[in-house]
XYZ file of C-alpha atoms in Angstrom:
585
model
C 0.020 -0.189 0.219
C 1.587 3.414 -1.020
C 1.995 6.503 1.558
C -0.228 9.106 1.022
C 2.050 12.781 1.343
C 1.517 14.476 3.843
C -0.256 17.918 3.010
C 1.803 20.711 1.437
C 1.216 22.963 4.380
C 2.325 20.286 6.684
C 5.209 19.315 5.265
C 6.382 22.777 4.698
C 5.586 24.275 8.465
C 9.545 24.817 9.479
C 9.913 26.674 6.140
C 6.893 28.408 7.435
C 8.057 29.636 10.734
C 11.720 30.747 9.571
C 9.495 33.195 6.735
C 7.747 34.687 9.696
C 10.421 34.906 12.152
C 12.847 36.992 9.690
C 9.829 39.167 8.174
C 9.548 39.790 12.462
C 12.402 40.460 13.107
C 12.483 42.960 9.721
C 10.046 44.895 10.949
C 10.775 45.197 14.079
C 14.288 46.524 12.701
C 12.456 48.962 10.627
C 10.445 50.561 13.167
C 13.225 50.940 15.769
C 14.850 53.187 12.763
C 11.737 54.746 12.396
C 10.608 55.503 15.615
C 14.210 56.128 16.766
C 14.178 59.606 17.555
C 10.659 58.906 19.744
C 12.616 56.533 21.682
C 15.943 58.701 22.355
C 13.334 61.629 23.832
C 11.163 59.277 25.834
C 14.430 57.955 27.300
C 15.470 61.113 27.790
C 12.266 62.400 29.619
C 12.192 59.178 32.007
C 16.063 60.339 32.786
C 15.072 64.064 33.071
C 12.091 62.857 35.496
C 14.216 60.371 37.953
C 16.931 63.177 38.478
C 14.006 66.277 39.546
C 13.069 63.215 41.842
C 16.647 62.142 43.115
C 16.633 66.180 43.942
C 13.200 66.664 45.756
C 14.024 64.120 47.452
C 18.196 65.339 48.488
C 16.319 68.684 49.704
C 15.998 69.419 53.035
C 12.073 68.910 54.053
C 12.457 72.588 55.434
C 13.200 73.779 52.111
C 11.147 71.785 49.662
C 8.844 74.834 49.703
C 11.308 77.384 48.577
C 12.481 75.416 46.209
C 8.046 74.496 44.806
C 7.686 78.056 45.390
C 10.591 78.884 42.764
C 9.840 76.028 39.726
C 6.374 78.359 39.779
C 7.661 81.672 39.840
C 9.360 79.987 36.741
C 6.419 78.860 35.592
C 3.694 81.389 34.999
C 6.415 83.763 33.698
C 7.289 80.915 30.763
C 3.212 80.876 30.356
C 2.573 84.490 30.499
C 5.470 85.141 28.443
C 5.120 85.705 24.077
C 5.664 82.295 22.572
C 6.742 80.967 25.648
C 4.850 77.763 25.825
C 5.984 76.929 22.601
C 10.141 77.730 22.853
C 9.250 75.538 26.542
C 8.091 72.584 24.361
C 11.533 72.868 22.030
C 13.464 73.309 24.579
C 11.792 70.578 27.112
C 13.016 68.147 23.325
C 16.092 69.391 23.126
C 16.829 68.241 25.629
C 15.425 64.920 26.486
C 17.157 64.211 23.125
C 20.713 65.116 24.604
C 20.157 62.765 27.974
C 18.296 60.156 26.198
C 21.083 59.340 23.869
C 23.235 56.916 23.675
C 25.760 56.526 25.774
C 27.544 53.428 25.208
C 31.121 53.882 24.668
C 32.311 52.746 21.413
C 33.541 49.661 20.551
C 36.999 49.150 19.176
C 37.523 48.417 16.601
C 40.227 45.861 16.849
C 44.131 45.209 17.026
C 46.249 47.105 14.948
C 49.012 45.242 12.336
C 51.138 45.056 14.942
C 49.270 43.445 17.632
C 47.640 41.478 14.688
C 50.775 40.055 14.079
C 51.142 38.932 17.528
C 48.791 36.987 18.165
C 48.911 35.331 14.470
C 52.378 34.307 15.522
C 51.425 33.578 18.820
C 48.465 31.517 17.182
C 51.049 29.551 14.743
C 53.208 29.017 17.892
C 50.355 26.895 19.484
C 48.893 24.827 16.361
C 51.896 22.248 17.136
C 50.216 21.700 20.529
C 46.109 22.232 19.986
C 46.201 20.203 16.259
C 45.143 16.850 15.861
C 44.972 14.932 12.633
C 41.912 13.194 13.615
C 40.574 16.697 14.784
C 37.528 17.157 11.672
C 36.909 20.705 12.725
C 40.414 21.933 13.673
C 40.452 24.874 16.260
C 44.250 25.461 15.451
C 45.288 24.836 11.767
C 48.443 25.357 9.870
C 47.258 29.479 7.923
C 43.799 29.437 9.972
C 42.805 32.457 11.640
C 42.960 33.280 15.075
C 39.965 35.523 16.002
C 38.498 32.025 17.356
C 41.049 30.676 19.257
C 41.646 34.510 21.059
C 38.017 35.899 22.184
C 39.949 37.982 24.407
C 42.904 39.889 24.585
C 44.088 43.557 26.088
C 47.910 44.964 24.884
C 49.221 47.475 27.313
C 51.054 50.708 25.914
C 53.870 49.334 24.215
C 52.308 46.906 22.104
C 52.654 43.855 24.433
C 49.953 41.271 26.058
C 48.318 42.216 29.203
C 45.781 39.393 29.021
C 44.885 36.727 26.796
C 42.042 33.954 26.440
C 43.104 31.099 24.837
C 40.505 28.782 24.273
C 42.366 24.959 22.866
C 40.145 21.751 22.355
C 38.814 19.239 24.469
C 41.044 16.726 23.980
C 44.103 18.776 24.782
C 45.811 16.946 28.253
C 45.275 20.175 30.323
C 45.091 17.428 33.275
C 48.801 16.751 33.319
C 51.685 18.869 34.751
C 54.179 18.379 32.206
C 51.117 19.282 29.653
C 50.730 22.634 31.427
C 54.198 23.888 31.373
C 54.901 23.175 27.723
C 51.772 25.839 27.038
C 52.789 28.266 30.172
C 56.826 28.408 28.847
C 55.602 29.109 24.932
C 52.935 31.639 26.364
C 55.804 33.040 28.891
C 58.154 33.019 25.878
C 56.065 34.403 22.820
C 53.858 37.276 25.265
C 57.750 39.412 26.070
C 60.874 37.952 28.354
C 61.418 40.163 32.121
C 57.665 39.593 33.514
C 55.232 37.354 35.647
C 52.819 35.813 34.485
C 49.707 34.234 35.877
C 47.967 31.377 34.331
C 44.376 30.131 34.935
C 43.204 26.790 33.934
C 39.300 26.318 33.025
C 39.381 22.821 32.756
C 35.300 22.662 32.221
C 35.159 25.473 29.584
C 38.721 24.137 27.996
C 40.138 27.935 28.170
C 43.136 29.533 29.066
C 43.277 33.111 30.866
C 46.683 34.662 30.646
C 47.567 37.950 33.616
C 50.182 40.424 33.554
C 51.076 40.641 37.294
C 52.284 43.508 38.503
C 55.594 43.081 40.742
C 54.961 42.969 44.087
C 55.819 45.715 46.566
C 59.630 45.776 47.832
C 60.538 48.865 49.654
C 57.999 48.209 52.701
C 60.234 48.100 55.486
C 59.680 45.770 59.085
C 56.978 47.312 61.383
C 54.849 46.364 64.041
C 51.812 44.341 62.170
C 48.681 44.881 63.381
C 48.026 40.193 63.920
C 47.000 38.093 66.809
C 48.953 35.940 69.334
C 49.888 32.888 66.520
C 49.950 34.500 63.846
C 52.782 35.723 61.727
C 53.247 37.784 58.814
C 55.708 35.795 56.526
C 55.312 38.560 53.405
C 52.921 40.085 50.980
C 51.508 38.768 48.139
C 48.878 39.614 45.239
C 45.169 41.273 46.173
C 43.969 39.090 44.285
C 44.640 35.585 46.591
C 44.005 36.890 49.630
C 40.855 38.611 50.996
C 42.835 40.759 54.206
C 45.100 43.149 53.780
C 46.953 45.112 56.679
C 47.445 48.325 57.167
C 51.309 49.705 57.090
C 53.029 52.607 57.365
C 55.303 53.128 53.906
C 56.830 56.224 55.233
C 54.320 58.917 55.944
C 51.533 57.520 54.095
C 49.266 54.626 54.875
C 48.225 51.865 52.400
C 46.300 48.382 52.381
C 48.654 44.759 51.449
C 47.493 41.402 51.157
C 49.853 39.710 53.454
C 50.721 36.041 53.957
C 49.488 35.141 57.304
C 51.261 31.965 58.919
C 49.504 30.678 62.453
C 51.460 28.868 64.787
C 50.450 27.273 68.124
C 47.771 24.754 69.273
C 45.316 24.479 66.181
C 48.170 25.225 63.479
C 47.686 22.690 60.196
C 50.963 23.628 59.536
C 53.382 24.593 62.882
C 56.655 24.072 61.113
C 58.499 26.450 58.869
C 61.114 25.065 56.067
C 62.716 27.924 53.554
C 65.132 27.705 50.937
C 67.011 29.499 48.178
C 70.011 30.674 46.430
C 72.521 32.992 48.535
C 71.391 36.169 48.685
C 68.113 35.284 48.108
C 66.796 36.635 51.479
C 66.437 33.550 53.503
C 68.418 35.499 56.625
C 65.772 38.529 56.085
C 62.775 35.950 56.342
C 64.453 34.582 59.570
C 65.034 38.020 61.483
C 61.863 38.646 60.755
C 60.404 35.881 62.172
C 61.879 36.651 65.004
C 61.050 39.820 65.642
C 57.677 39.040 65.991
C 57.940 35.934 67.946
C 59.761 38.098 69.849
C 56.226 40.093 70.682
C 54.448 37.029 72.751
C 57.133 34.198 72.990
C 61.156 33.162 73.066
C 63.278 32.497 70.958
C 66.712 30.078 70.149
C 68.707 30.994 67.013
C 71.077 28.427 65.887
C 73.348 30.438 63.372
C 75.044 28.318 60.617
C 76.254 31.020 58.641
C 78.385 32.560 60.968
C 78.506 35.840 59.377
C 76.288 37.295 62.510
C 73.934 38.197 60.580
C 71.920 38.135 64.039
C 74.085 40.115 66.565
C 71.682 42.129 66.606
C 69.821 39.811 69.338
C 71.964 38.672 71.470
C 71.175 39.773 74.874
C 68.058 40.981 73.963
C 65.151 40.592 76.268
C 63.543 37.053 75.485
C 66.065 35.720 73.204
C 67.732 32.605 74.721
C 70.582 31.942 73.079
C 72.535 32.951 69.459
C 74.853 30.155 68.886
C 77.133 29.731 65.736
C 79.164 27.250 67.146
C 78.849 23.274 67.131
C 78.916 22.788 70.914
C 76.109 25.746 71.617
C 73.825 24.199 68.989
C 74.434 20.907 70.676
C 73.883 22.496 74.122
C 70.672 24.383 73.164
C 68.711 21.516 71.184
C 69.430 18.773 73.659
C 67.342 21.777 76.267
C 65.018 22.613 73.623
C 64.236 18.401 73.346
C 63.892 18.514 77.152
C 62.096 21.854 77.365
C 59.624 20.019 74.961
C 58.867 17.141 76.995
C 59.043 19.285 79.640
C 55.786 21.133 78.740
C 54.018 17.792 77.639
C 54.483 15.672 80.431
C 52.899 19.287 82.322
C 50.622 20.336 79.587
C 49.677 16.266 79.672
C 48.745 16.250 83.374
C 47.137 19.422 83.754
C 44.524 17.625 81.563
C 44.516 14.331 83.740
C 43.391 16.881 87.002
C 40.980 19.040 85.141
C 43.137 22.033 85.057
C 43.847 24.398 82.809
C 47.927 24.374 81.374
C 50.053 25.956 82.962
C 51.512 29.435 82.826
C 55.243 28.349 81.374
C 53.407 25.598 77.948
C 51.380 28.656 77.042
C 54.129 30.879 76.728
C 55.533 30.340 72.292
C 58.650 29.042 71.965
C 60.328 29.830 68.712
C 63.476 27.709 67.382
C 65.687 29.191 64.196
C 68.114 27.507 62.337
C 69.991 29.114 59.608
C 71.839 26.667 57.565
C 71.575 23.428 60.154
C 73.386 21.812 57.263
C 76.612 23.574 57.980
C 76.850 21.107 61.690
C 76.050 17.834 60.426
C 78.968 18.551 58.356
C 80.967 19.824 61.227
C 79.514 17.520 63.801
C 80.897 14.261 61.083
C 84.355 15.665 61.390
C 84.082 15.843 64.710
C 82.289 12.454 65.437
C 79.312 14.638 67.279
C 76.097 13.729 67.492
C 74.008 15.271 64.451
C 72.060 18.713 65.368
C 69.349 17.696 63.074
C 68.562 14.563 65.143
C 68.015 16.398 67.860
C 64.681 18.106 66.648
C 63.176 15.097 66.163
C 60.997 15.893 69.738
C 60.401 19.469 68.663
C 59.184 18.605 65.330
C 57.079 15.610 66.200
C 55.216 17.033 69.742
C 56.276 20.534 69.815
C 52.257 22.099 68.504
C 51.038 20.789 71.247
C 53.891 22.512 73.362
C 53.859 25.296 72.171
C 57.218 25.637 70.269
C 57.672 26.124 66.479
C 60.634 25.485 64.692
C 61.560 27.616 61.444
C 65.010 25.793 59.431
C 66.321 27.880 56.897
C 68.823 25.955 54.025
C 69.892 26.571 50.809
C 68.574 24.869 48.002
C 72.029 22.665 47.138
C 71.931 21.955 50.920
C 68.262 19.905 50.931
C 69.835 16.771 50.233
C 71.486 16.737 53.814
C 68.332 17.523 55.486
C 66.784 15.140 57.762
C 63.435 12.948 57.270
C 62.207 14.146 59.991
C 62.737 18.270 58.878
C 61.194 17.027 55.237
C 58.299 15.580 57.282
C 57.073 18.197 59.644
C 57.963 21.089 58.104
C 54.236 21.621 55.561
C 54.627 25.177 55.653
C 57.545 26.393 52.882
C 58.771 29.520 51.573
C 60.440 29.905 47.867
C 63.375 32.496 47.827
C 64.889 33.790 45.030
C 65.266 32.565 41.327
C 64.337 28.643 40.772
C 63.241 26.285 38.444
C 59.736 25.022 38.071
C 61.097 21.546 39.024
C 63.010 23.346 42.226
C 60.364 24.838 42.927
C 57.611 22.161 42.697
C 60.181 20.148 45.039
C 60.285 22.531 47.951
C 57.000 23.293 47.784
C 55.371 20.169 47.038
C 52.928 22.098 44.370
C 54.014 24.168 41.183
C 53.120 27.683 41.316
C 50.225 29.376 38.720
C 53.236 31.764 37.882
C 56.113 31.897 35.397
C 59.802 32.117 37.481
C 62.228 35.394 36.674
C 65.610 35.326 36.294
C 66.747 38.116 38.127
C 64.604 39.316 41.092
C 64.878 41.439 44.532
C 65.878 40.061 47.218
C 63.505 38.546 49.837
C 60.965 37.737 46.565
C 59.510 34.235 46.497
C 57.029 31.750 47.001
C 55.205 30.566 50.383
C 52.864 27.941 50.825
C 51.017 27.049 54.005
C 50.162 22.994 54.367
C 48.073 21.783 51.338
C 46.579 25.324 49.858
C 47.396 27.284 46.800
C 50.800 28.937 45.872
C 51.073 32.765 46.877
C 53.949 34.994 45.634
C 55.367 36.129 48.560
C 57.635 39.727 48.980
C 59.199 39.625 53.110
C 59.231 42.690 54.484
C 62.798 44.890 54.157
C 64.249 43.843 57.732
C 67.960 43.992 57.313
C 70.958 43.340 59.823
C 70.857 46.965 61.414
C 74.968 46.639 61.536
C 75.235 46.479 58.229
C 75.858 50.018 57.180
C 75.415 49.140 53.443
C 71.907 48.311 53.279
C 68.653 51.201 53.049
C 69.771 53.968 56.430
C 65.516 53.896 56.954
C 65.316 49.905 57.173
C 67.855 49.657 59.482
C 66.342 52.308 61.644
C 63.212 49.779 61.267
C 64.386 47.085 63.100
C 66.567 48.873 66.071
C 62.848 50.350 66.700
C 61.513 46.686 66.664
C 64.334 45.323 68.826
C 63.427 44.255 72.555
C 65.671 46.345 75.365
C 68.644 44.756 76.492
C 68.552 42.194 79.298
C 69.390 43.581 82.373
C 69.351 40.085 84.526
C 71.733 37.802 81.823
C 74.159 40.573 82.428
C 75.481 39.144 85.793
C 76.622 35.882 83.326
C 77.248 37.745 80.305
C 80.856 38.225 80.992
C 81.500 35.074 82.202
C 79.818 32.935 79.237
C 82.279 35.097 76.808
C 84.991 34.119 79.011
C 84.376 30.102 78.346
C 86.464 29.158 75.144
C 83.726 26.804 74.364
C 80.700 28.254 75.364
C 78.199 29.810 72.689
C 76.909 34.077 72.358
C 75.837 35.373 74.888
C 72.454 34.023 76.405
C 70.022 36.201 77.021
C 66.776 35.802 79.461
C 62.341 35.740 78.190
C 60.816 39.045 78.531
C 59.396 38.314 82.307
C 60.343 37.316 85.526
C 61.538 34.458 85.031
C 64.401 32.844 83.281
C 64.197 29.603 81.344
C 67.982 27.214 82.343
C 68.876 25.356 79.649
C 70.377 22.944 81.782
C 67.121 21.981 83.777
C 63.510 21.299 82.474
C 61.496 23.691 84.707
C 61.972 27.827 85.158
C 63.366 28.801 87.901
C 63.040 32.609 89.398
C 66.385 34.314 89.424
C 68.149 34.732 92.686
C 70.507 37.936 93.111
C 72.946 35.356 95.802
C 73.023 32.902 92.813
C 74.018 35.347 90.261
C 76.645 36.601 92.047
C 77.996 33.421 92.681
C 77.664 32.886 88.942
C 80.123 35.709 88.448
C 82.982 34.758 90.998
C 82.474 30.475 89.830
C 81.630 30.487 86.261
C 81.712 27.151 85.719
C 79.631 25.794 88.691
C 77.059 25.585 86.777
C 78.662 24.077 84.154
C 80.307 22.203 86.192
C 77.361 20.315 88.077
C 75.261 19.620 84.792
C 77.629 18.008 83.146
C 75.722 14.575 83.111
C 73.418 16.316 80.579
C 75.265 17.386 78.134
C 76.988 15.934 75.891
C 80.907 16.299 76.727
C 80.254 13.978 79.775
C 84.227 13.494 79.278
C 85.313 16.643 78.734
C 86.531 18.274 82.422
C 85.342 21.929 83.213
C 88.191 24.518 82.483
C 90.195 26.076 85.538
C 87.753 29.186 86.662
C 88.716 32.631 85.214
C 88.779 35.814 87.514
C 85.767 38.281 87.059
C 88.677 40.569 85.958
C 90.185 39.135 83.074
C 86.593 37.801 81.633
C 85.352 41.687 81.521
C 88.341 42.291 79.289
C 88.174 39.256 77.448
C 86.108 40.278 74.246
C 83.276 38.814 72.440
């Protein structure tokens, strides 16, 4: 049985609908063109009416009567004038036409010849990466057009790209780090070297947004930051990644800068920090900045493996327990830090079991700052002594509940000599100075989303706290105040932040300096008690004991030789007070 054809009106229904829509669209466009003056005047009248209502609403109530009387007087004068209403209507229509005009800015005509040539070369460079032989409708082809591949772009005054949106095919492996790194390196090279680019990959929309980042401010000096106890400002970053700002004093001006805040303490997820960088990248500057902030609420033990006196300004200050730069002093300080951590844990545990709050001497933060500890590793191995890094296991593993924070800083070429405990328990990471993408990934645990530069100022790098994102970082200028080659204003800012000299530790200063194997001068905390590194508890300072220590400088060391690493050595002969006072530090 033959199938009957459909009626003609039903078979051509789609064509009739398309033709009807086209006719309706043409009629609407024609009506819009004809009524455009009237539409403009009506829009202008609406804007004038809105402006009048705002004017009346902004006028105080006691002056609205005067305003209405003035308007009525003007209308009366216009009505009494010859041809007044006609001239007023013409003026009103002209004003409405002017107010109702289209104020939208004129669209850009597109890139000029040089900009189009730059986009064309960038498109051709991406063809080998974004093209496939089996693609039926390729977006990237040799000799193709770049308009669809780059829907948005911006240029600076020199003709270089500052913002670019790249559309790539869905089959590109954008989830692999190697594939992303190739495209980022290519875009950075073709868009202009010497600048930092931020890359935002939209895997769902198959788009890559490239943005040129402005340089971070490198002239902010060290100062008292508006932070709470347990917060440490590592530096400053971009405003797009941090939603918090700090008010800073920059000369006579005030500015708000987004900071990178590192939170330590009992509830911290990244209680310890590892900083790495090239020589001269600003690692010592970072440690000085951290030490000055830590001294506001806690005690600090500093280990200087560089031996250049970068932390001499902190010697003998309130809250600075020790500044060690020789192997014997480092071992003694770290042994005491391990015992102090155990004492705090035991005291806090007993308080928890008894239902009491933790003791006050366990709440005060204790900071252990180590600059280049790998230098002492070689010395300890050559002298047959214990590696100082092995003494960090207890503070690193159990330091968070005991309010003990460890900061380790070393050079990139010495990271292999760091112990496993240091690598595993330092979840806050900082990388300063120039570094390759492989080095940045190895230190931070994740690749940064910006391109590294070959030449960066001191204190410039990246920071990552725990499993968070990678931030650009600029450490505040915290130079050695005893270095005359640095900026005078920055040195003065550091001197203003230094705590006062410890008066209770002056009695011990001269005898300890006369000891051949003792380290630098040990200061005292800011409170009324002094932490004795040869015991496990804090003892009040007894003047009689202090005076006896002056006349018998090695009595305490002789009594505590069982707790030190050098038990086999006999204490040296006592040195008279006069000789000790004459010895240089």
